[in-house]
Coordinates of C-alpha atoms and ligand atoms in Angstrom, one line a residue:
M1 CA 40.1 -12.0 -25.3
K2 CA 39.3 -7.9 -27.0
T3 CA 41.2 -5.1 -24.9
P4 CA 38.3 -3.0 -24.4
A5 CA 39.4 -0.5 -27.0
E6 CA 39.1 -3.0 -28.9
F7 CA 36.1 -4.3 -28.7
A8 CA 34.7 -0.8 -28.4
N9 CA 36.2 0.0 -32.2
H10 CA 35.2 -2.9 -33.9
C11 CA 31.4 -3.1 -32.7
C12 CA 29.1 -3.4 -33.3
S13 CA 27.6 -5.3 -36.3
D14 CA 26.3 -8.1 -34.7
F15 CA 23.6 -6.3 -31.6
P16 CA 22.3 -2.9 -31.9
V17 CA 24.0 0.1 -30.0
G18 CA 22.3 3.3 -28.2
L19 CA 18.7 1.8 -28.8
G20 CA 15.8 4.1 -26.9
V21 CA 14.0 2.9 -23.6
Q22 CA 10.9 2.2 -25.3
E23 CA 13.0 -0.3 -27.5
A24 CA 15.1 -1.6 -24.7
I25 CA 12.1 -2.9 -22.5
E26 CA 10.4 -3.9 -25.6
R27 CA 13.7 -5.9 -26.1
I28 CA 14.5 -7.5 -22.4
V29 CA 10.8 -8.2 -22.1
A30 CA 10.7 -11.3 -25.0
E31 CA 13.8 -11.8 -24.2
A32 CA 13.3 -13.0 -20.1
A33 CA 9.2 -14.3 -21.3
R34 CA 10.8 -16.8 -22.8
Q35 CA 13.0 -17.5 -19.9
P36 CA 11.7 -21.2 -18.1
R37 CA 9.6 -21.2 -15.6
Q38 CA 9.2 -23.5 -12.3
V39 CA 5.9 -24.2 -11.2
L40 CA 5.9 -24.8 -7.2
R41 CA 2.5 -25.2 -4.2
L42 CA 3.2 -23.5 -1.5
P43 CA 1.1 -23.1 1.5
L44 CA -0.7 -20.0 1.5
R45 CA 0.6 -18.4 4.2
Q46 CA 3.7 -17.9 2.0
A47 CA 1.9 -16.9 -1.1
L48 CA 2.4 -13.5 -0.3
G49 CA 4.3 -11.7 -3.5
Q50 CA 4.9 -14.8 -5.7
V51 CA 3.2 -14.7 -8.6
L52 CA -0.2 -17.5 -9.4
A53 CA 0.9 -20.1 -11.7
E54 CA -2.5 -21.5 -12.1
D55 CA -6.1 -19.9 -12.5
L56 CA -7.6 -21.1 -10.2
L57 CA -11.0 -23.0 -10.5
T58 CA -14.2 -22.0 -8.0
P59 CA -15.2 -25.3 -6.0
F60 CA -18.8 -23.8 -5.5
D61 CA -21.0 -21.1 -5.1
I62 CA -19.2 -18.3 -3.4
P63 CA -21.6 -17.5 -0.7
G64 CA -22.7 -21.4 -0.8
F65 CA -26.6 -20.5 0.0
D66 CA -28.8 -17.1 0.3
N67 CA -27.5 -15.4 3.3
S68 CA -28.6 -12.1 5.6
A69 CA -26.7 -9.0 4.9
M70 CA -28.2 -8.3 8.4
D71 CA -28.8 -8.0 11.9
G72 CA -32.9 -7.9 11.9
F73 CA -36.2 -10.0 10.3
A74 CA -36.6 -12.3 7.4
L75 CA -39.8 -12.0 5.9
R76 CA -42.6 -12.4 3.2
H77 CA -42.7 -9.5 0.8
T78 CA -46.1 -10.5 -0.6
D79 CA -47.7 -10.1 3.8
L80 CA -46.2 -6.7 3.4
H81 CA -48.5 -3.7 3.7
P82 CA -48.0 -1.3 0.5
E83 CA -49.4 1.3 2.9
Q84 CA -50.1 0.3 6.1
P85 CA -47.8 -1.1 9.1
T86 CA -47.8 -4.8 9.0
H87 CA -46.4 -7.2 11.9
L88 CA -46.3 -10.5 11.6
R89 CA -45.6 -12.9 14.1
I90 CA -42.1 -13.2 15.3
V91 CA -41.9 -17.6 15.3
D92 CA -37.6 -18.3 14.8
A93 CA -34.8 -17.0 15.8
V94 CA -31.5 -18.2 12.6
F95 CA -27.8 -18.1 13.9
A96 CA -24.6 -17.8 11.3
G97 CA -23.4 -21.0 10.7
D98 CA -27.2 -22.7 12.2
Q99 CA -28.5 -25.5 9.7
P100 CA -31.4 -24.8 7.6
P101 CA -33.9 -23.2 9.2
R102 CA -37.6 -24.0 8.9
P103 CA -39.9 -22.4 6.1
L104 CA -41.9 -19.3 6.5
E105 CA -45.4 -18.7 6.4
A106 CA -48.0 -16.1 6.0
G107 CA -48.0 -13.5 8.7
Q108 CA -44.6 -15.3 10.1
C109 CA -40.4 -13.3 10.5
S110 CA -38.5 -14.7 12.1
R111 CA -35.2 -12.7 13.7
I112 CA -32.5 -13.6 11.5
M113 CA -28.3 -12.2 11.9
T114 CA -25.9 -11.7 10.1
G115 CA -24.6 -14.3 7.4
A116 CA -27.6 -16.7 8.9
R117 CA -29.9 -18.6 6.2
V118 CA -32.1 -17.0 4.7
P119 CA -35.2 -19.2 6.2
P120 CA -38.0 -20.9 2.7
G121 CA -40.0 -18.8 1.8
A122 CA -38.9 -15.3 2.8
D123 CA -37.9 -13.1 0.4
T124 CA -37.2 -9.9 1.8
V125 CA -34.5 -8.9 5.0
V126 CA -35.7 -5.6 7.0
M127 CA -32.8 -4.5 9.0
K128 CA -33.0 -4.1 13.0
E129 CA -33.2 -0.5 13.3
Q130 CA -35.8 0.1 10.2
V131 CA -38.5 -2.6 13.4
T132 CA -40.4 -1.9 16.4
V133 CA -41.2 -5.4 18.1
E134 CA -44.1 -5.0 20.2
G135 CA -44.6 -8.4 22.0
E136 CA -44.3 -11.5 19.7
E137 CA -45.0 -9.3 17.3
A138 CA -42.2 -7.2 15.1
V139 CA -43.5 -4.2 13.3
F140 CA -42.9 -3.6 9.9
Q141 CA -43.5 0.2 8.4
P142 CA -44.4 0.5 4.1
G143 CA -41.5 1.2 1.3
H144 CA -38.8 -1.9 1.0
Q145 CA -38.2 -3.7 -1.7
Q146 CA -38.8 -6.9 -2.0
G147 CA -35.6 -9.5 -2.2
S148 CA -33.4 -6.7 0.1
N149 CA -30.3 -6.8 2.1
I150 CA -30.4 -11.1 1.4
R151 CA -26.9 -11.7 -1.0
R152 CA -27.8 -14.6 -2.9
A153 CA -25.3 -17.9 -3.3
G154 CA -23.0 -17.4 -6.0
E155 CA -23.2 -13.6 -6.3
D156 CA -19.3 -13.7 -6.0
L157 CA -18.3 -16.0 -7.5
R158 CA -20.3 -19.0 -8.5
Q159 CA -18.8 -22.6 -9.4
G160 CA -16.0 -23.3 -12.1
Q161 CA -15.5 -19.5 -12.5
V162 CA -11.8 -18.7 -12.6
A163 CA -12.2 -17.3 -9.4
V164 CA -7.4 -15.6 -9.2
A165 CA -6.0 -16.0 -13.0
A166 CA -3.1 -17.3 -13.8
G167 CA 0.4 -14.1 -13.2
T168 CA -2.1 -12.7 -11.3
L169 CA 0.5 -11.3 -8.7
L170 CA -0.1 -12.9 -4.9
S171 CA -1.6 -10.0 -2.4
S172 CA -3.6 -10.4 0.9
P173 CA -6.8 -9.4 -1.3
Q174 CA -6.1 -12.7 -4.0
L175 CA -5.0 -14.6 -0.2
G176 CA -7.9 -14.1 1.4
V177 CA -10.4 -15.3 -2.3
I178 CA -8.3 -18.7 -1.8
A179 CA -8.5 -19.6 1.6
S180 CA -12.1 -18.5 1.2
L181 CA -12.2 -21.1 -1.7
G182 CA -10.5 -23.8 1.1
F183 CA -7.1 -24.3 -1.2
P184 CA -4.8 -24.3 2.1
E185 CA -1.8 -24.2 -0.9
V186 CA -1.3 -22.9 -4.2
P187 CA 1.0 -22.9 -7.2
V188 CA 3.3 -20.2 -7.9
V189 CA 6.6 -19.0 -10.4
R190 CA 9.3 -19.7 -8.6
R191 CA 10.8 -16.0 -7.4
P192 CA 12.9 -15.7 -10.1
R193 CA 16.8 -15.7 -8.7
V194 CA 19.1 -12.7 -8.9
A195 CA 23.1 -12.7 -8.5
L196 CA 25.0 -10.0 -8.0
F197 CA 28.4 -8.4 -8.1
T198 CA 30.2 -4.9 -8.7
S199 CA 33.5 -4.6 -9.8
G200 CA 36.2 -2.1 -9.3
D201 CA 40.2 -2.2 -8.1
E202 CA 38.6 1.8 -6.2
L203 CA 35.9 -0.4 -4.3
R204 CA 36.2 -1.0 -0.2
S205 CA 34.0 -3.6 2.1
H206 CA 33.5 -2.1 5.9
G207 CA 35.6 -3.1 7.9
E208 CA 38.1 -2.0 4.7
T209 CA 41.4 0.7 5.8
R210 CA 39.3 3.8 2.7
K211 CA 43.2 4.4 1.4
P212 CA 42.8 7.6 -0.3
G213 CA 41.7 7.1 -4.3
T214 CA 38.6 3.5 -3.1
L215 CA 35.8 4.3 -2.0
F216 CA 32.9 2.3 -0.1
D217 CA 31.0 0.4 -2.2
S218 CA 27.3 1.0 -1.9
N219 CA 26.1 -0.4 -5.2
R220 CA 26.0 -3.5 -3.8
F221 CA 23.5 -2.3 -0.6
S222 CA 20.9 -0.5 -2.5
L223 CA 20.7 -3.0 -5.7
E224 CA 20.6 -6.1 -3.0
A225 CA 17.6 -3.7 -1.8
M226 CA 16.3 -2.9 -5.1
G227 CA 15.8 -7.1 -5.1
R228 CA 14.2 -7.1 -1.7
A229 CA 12.3 -5.0 -2.1
A230 CA 10.9 -6.5 -5.8
G231 CA 10.7 -9.9 -3.7
V232 CA 13.4 -12.0 -5.8
E233 CA 16.8 -13.6 -3.8
V234 CA 19.5 -12.3 -4.3
L235 CA 22.7 -13.6 -3.7
D236 CA 26.0 -11.8 -3.2
L237 CA 29.2 -12.9 -4.4
G238 CA 30.7 -9.4 -3.4
P239 CA 33.1 -6.6 -5.1
I240 CA 35.2 -8.7 -7.9
P241 CA 38.7 -6.6 -9.0
D242 CA 39.1 -5.3 -12.7
T243 CA 40.9 -8.1 -13.9
P244 CA 39.2 -10.4 -17.4
A245 CA 39.9 -13.8 -15.4
Q246 CA 38.2 -12.5 -11.9
L247 CA 35.1 -10.7 -13.1
A248 CA 34.4 -13.6 -16.1
Q249 CA 34.8 -16.2 -13.1
A250 CA 32.5 -14.4 -11.8
M251 CA 30.2 -13.8 -14.0
Q252 CA 30.6 -17.7 -14.9
D253 CA 29.4 -18.8 -11.5
A254 CA 26.6 -15.8 -11.1
A255 CA 25.7 -17.4 -14.6
A256 CA 25.3 -20.4 -13.4
M257 CA 23.6 -19.4 -9.4
A258 CA 20.9 -17.2 -11.0
D259 CA 18.1 -16.6 -13.6
V260 CA 19.8 -12.5 -14.0
V261 CA 23.3 -11.7 -13.3
V262 CA 23.3 -8.1 -12.6
S263 CA 27.1 -6.9 -12.2
S264 CA 28.0 -2.8 -11.3
G265 CA 30.7 -0.9 -13.2
G266 CA 33.3 -2.5 -15.4
V267 CA 30.9 -1.3 -18.6
S268 CA 31.6 1.7 -20.3
M269 CA 34.6 2.9 -22.6
G270 CA 37.7 3.2 -20.2
D271 CA 41.1 0.9 -20.0
A272 CA 39.5 -1.6 -17.1
D273 CA 35.9 -1.9 -19.3
Y274 CA 35.9 -5.7 -19.8
I275 CA 33.0 -6.7 -19.3
P276 CA 31.4 -6.2 -22.7
S277 CA 33.8 -7.9 -24.4
L278 CA 33.9 -10.5 -22.1
L279 CA 29.9 -10.7 -22.7
D280 CA 30.4 -11.4 -26.1
E281 CA 32.7 -13.7 -25.6
L282 CA 30.8 -15.8 -23.3
G283 CA 27.9 -15.2 -23.8
E284 CA 25.8 -13.5 -26.1
V285 CA 25.6 -9.4 -25.9
L286 CA 22.1 -8.3 -27.0
F287 CA 22.8 -4.4 -27.2
W288 CA 24.8 -1.9 -25.4
K289 CA 24.4 1.8 -24.3
M290 CA 21.2 3.6 -24.4
R291 CA 19.8 7.0 -24.8
M292 CA 18.7 8.1 -21.3
K293 CA 21.1 9.2 -18.5
P294 CA 21.4 8.5 -16.6
G295 CA 22.4 4.4 -17.1
H296 CA 23.6 5.4 -21.1
P297 CA 26.0 2.5 -20.5
L298 CA 23.6 -0.2 -19.9
L299 CA 24.6 -3.3 -21.4
F300 CA 22.1 -6.5 -22.1
G301 CA 23.0 -10.4 -22.9
R302 CA 22.1 -13.3 -22.1
L303 CA 25.2 -15.7 -20.0
G304 CA 24.2 -19.9 -20.1
Q305 CA 21.0 -20.1 -18.8
A306 CA 21.1 -16.6 -17.2
L307 CA 20.2 -13.0 -18.2
Y308 CA 22.8 -10.4 -18.3
F309 CA 22.1 -7.0 -17.1
G310 CA 25.6 -4.5 -17.0
L311 CA 25.0 -1.5 -14.9
P312 CA 27.1 1.5 -14.6
G313 CA 29.1 1.8 -12.2
N314 CA 27.9 5.8 -10.9
P315 CA 25.5 4.6 -8.0
V316 CA 22.4 6.3 -9.7
S317 CA 22.7 5.3 -12.9
V318 CA 22.6 2.2 -10.9
M319 CA 18.9 2.7 -9.9
A320 CA 17.3 4.0 -12.4
C321 CA 19.1 1.6 -14.6
F322 CA 17.4 -1.6 -12.0
A323 CA 14.4 0.1 -11.6
H324 CA 13.3 0.8 -15.6
F325 CA 14.7 -2.6 -17.6
V326 CA 15.8 -5.3 -14.4
Q327 CA 12.9 -5.2 -13.2
P328 CA 10.6 -5.2 -16.2
A329 CA 12.9 -8.7 -16.5
L330 CA 11.9 -9.5 -12.9
Q331 CA 8.1 -9.4 -13.2
V332 CA 8.6 -11.3 -16.4
L333 CA 10.3 -14.5 -15.2
A334 CA 8.3 -14.2 -11.7
G335 CA 5.7 -14.9 -13.9
G336 CA 3.2 -11.7 -14.1
R337 CA 3.3 -9.5 -16.7
Y338 CA 5.4 -5.5 -17.2
Q339 CA 3.0 -3.3 -15.2
P340 CA 5.2 0.4 -16.3
P341 CA 5.9 2.2 -14.1
L342 CA 3.5 4.6 -12.5
Q343 CA 3.2 7.8 -14.3
L344 CA 2.0 11.6 -13.1
T345 CA 2.1 14.9 -13.7
A346 CA 3.7 17.6 -11.4
V347 CA 3.8 21.1 -12.0
L348 CA 7.5 21.9 -12.3
S349 CA 8.7 24.5 -9.1
E350 CA 11.8 25.9 -11.3
N351 CA 13.5 25.4 -14.5
L352 CA 15.5 22.6 -15.5
R353 CA 17.6 21.7 -18.0
S354 CA 17.8 18.8 -20.0
R355 CA 19.6 17.3 -23.1
T356 CA 17.3 16.3 -26.5
G357 CA 18.2 13.0 -28.0
R358 CA 18.2 10.8 -24.6
T359 CA 15.8 10.2 -22.2
E360 CA 17.3 11.6 -19.0
Y361 CA 15.9 10.4 -15.9
Q362 CA 15.9 13.4 -13.5
R363 CA 15.7 13.4 -9.0
G364 CA 13.5 15.1 -8.2
I365 CA 10.4 15.3 -5.0
F366 CA 6.7 16.1 -5.3
R367 CA 4.1 16.2 -2.9
A368 CA 0.5 17.0 -2.8
I369 CA -0.7 20.8 -4.0
A370 CA -4.8 19.8 -4.1
P371 CA -6.3 16.0 -4.5
G372 CA -5.0 14.9 -8.0
Q373 CA -2.3 17.4 -8.3
F374 CA 1.2 18.2 -7.7
E375 CA 4.0 20.1 -7.2
V376 CA 7.3 18.9 -8.1
S377 CA 10.6 20.9 -7.6
S378 CA 14.4 19.8 -8.0
T379 CA 16.8 17.8 -5.5
G380 CA 19.6 19.7 -6.9
T381 CA 23.0 18.5 -8.7
Q382 CA 21.7 15.4 -11.1
S383 CA 25.4 14.2 -11.0
S384 CA 25.0 9.9 -11.9
G385 CA 27.4 10.3 -9.0
A386 CA 25.5 11.7 -6.7
L387 CA 23.8 8.7 -5.0
S388 CA 22.5 11.4 -1.6
S389 CA 20.5 13.1 -5.0
M390 CA 18.2 9.6 -5.1
A391 CA 18.2 8.9 -1.1
R392 CA 16.6 13.2 -0.9
A393 CA 14.3 12.2 -4.0
N394 CA 10.8 11.0 -3.6
C395 CA 10.8 10.3 -7.8
F396 CA 12.2 10.3 -11.0
I397 CA 11.9 13.0 -12.9
V398 CA 11.0 11.9 -16.8
L399 CA 12.4 14.2 -19.0
D400 CA 11.8 12.7 -22.7
E401 CA 14.3 12.3 -25.6
D402 CA 12.5 16.0 -27.7
T403 CA 13.0 17.4 -24.4
G404 CA 15.0 20.5 -23.8
R405 CA 15.0 23.1 -21.2
V406 CA 12.0 22.7 -19.4
E407 CA 10.2 26.0 -17.2
A408 CA 9.1 26.2 -14.2
G409 CA 5.2 26.3 -14.0
S410 CA 5.3 23.5 -17.0
T411 CA 4.0 20.2 -16.7
V412 CA 6.1 17.3 -16.7
L413 CA 6.1 13.7 -15.8
I414 CA 6.9 11.9 -12.5
E415 CA 7.6 8.9 -11.6
P416 CA 7.2 8.1 -7.8
F417 CA 9.3 5.4 -6.5
A418 CA 7.2 3.1 -4.3
N419 CA 7.0 0.0 -5.7
L420 CA 9.5 1.2 -8.3
V421 CA 12.7 1.6 -6.7
G422 CA 11.8 -0.4 -3.0
Ligands
LIG501 P1 32.6 2.7 -14.2 O1 30.7 2.2 -14.7 O2 33.6 1.3 -13.4 O3 33.4 3.4 -14.6 O4 32.3 3.6 -12.7 C1 31.8 4.1 -12.4 C2 31.7 5.8 -11.5 O5 30.7 4.3 -10.4 C3 33.3 5.4 -11.0 O6 33.4 6.5 -10.2 C4 33.4 4.2 -9.7 O7 34.2 4.5 -8.6 C5 31.7 4.3 -9.2 N1 31.1 2.7 -8.2 C6 31.3 1.7 -9.5 N2 31.6 1.4 -9.1 C7 30.9 1.3 -7.5 C8 29.7 1.0 -6.2 N3 30.0 -0.1 -6.6 N4 29.7 1.6 -5.0 C9 29.4 2.7 -5.4 N5 30.7 3.8 -6.5 C10 30.9 3.2 -7.5
LIG502 MG1 34.9 0.8 -12.2

């Protein structure tokens, strides 16, 4: 095996180094799209947050019959006098769930409840609030539109139409629609499984003594939380020492049990950063190092059947890389399409420093100052090791490769953490 220094020096005729963010995402999405998918049939209630694997066709018209949108009176529009009040005899009352009502004849009307079938012959419903009842008759003022307050059969979904398309993320509205079609089960793409481990001789777990020079492993917790928030299954292989043999074992174990392996640490240029050379030896490196901060040393490749993300160890880099590179892969592996993070514009409340030639994801706090208008300030220190900057922030401030210093009052792009960081 090559030492980290030998590997870094021999590099890198066969894979790109120093990609920009967009190109890296495109490569990741393309790799993820090549992975095989498994389809499962799940009871509807368990399908929340999963992606539909096949188009669901509408088996019958919805609504299934013409019905009233209001509590009111069903009538024949031709019976209404165009300028004067009209008296019609109330002959029936139709309730939701009733069998087909009797036809209406000229001069007749029927009480009707919301969702009840419209009697044959009736073509208009007038809401109750606009009608006065005098004994056995209802009195209608002029001016009602023909056809009003009737929901037509098939106006929501027609038989044979695609009700929910393959690739749709199933959330509450889709589950409701599928229930209305009468399907107790749905075909979904199996959720991707992510195996993660952290690496570093300095890492300690809770319950262990934090000797000088050691620190508690936080990445396992932030990573697992991001994975769970993204709706995937997360397997935690724990902290692994910076020993090539133990790292190689962890990498292979992880790749054997998951669709995606995420490791943190050991991908930079240090003398204990073995993961790039190990991935090259055991699998395939597809790119290494990015034009971005935080997250510059990101490593991406394949190991066995799994996609491999070697995230840097710095805790902020871990979260920024998961949000921008692991998430797109998970979206595609889950059967969906890549959804770029939501970006908004915000007015900067202070000067920011940035370096050109790389995309920077600084941590910011944004707030609405008027409907649709936002202001953003920095969380202060932008060290990739300062995880409290993530915990105080509610967005990334995205400064592209061409942006150097940014003045207070300028407009910048922000990415709210909601749905991105979880
Ligand atoms: P590395 O990428 O391995 O060079 O690590 C970069 C920095 O991140 C070092 O200061 C590490 O101590 C720190 N670090 C690495 N892994 C973790 C972790 N799991 N939790 C918290 N800090 C970490
Ligand atoms: Mg390390």
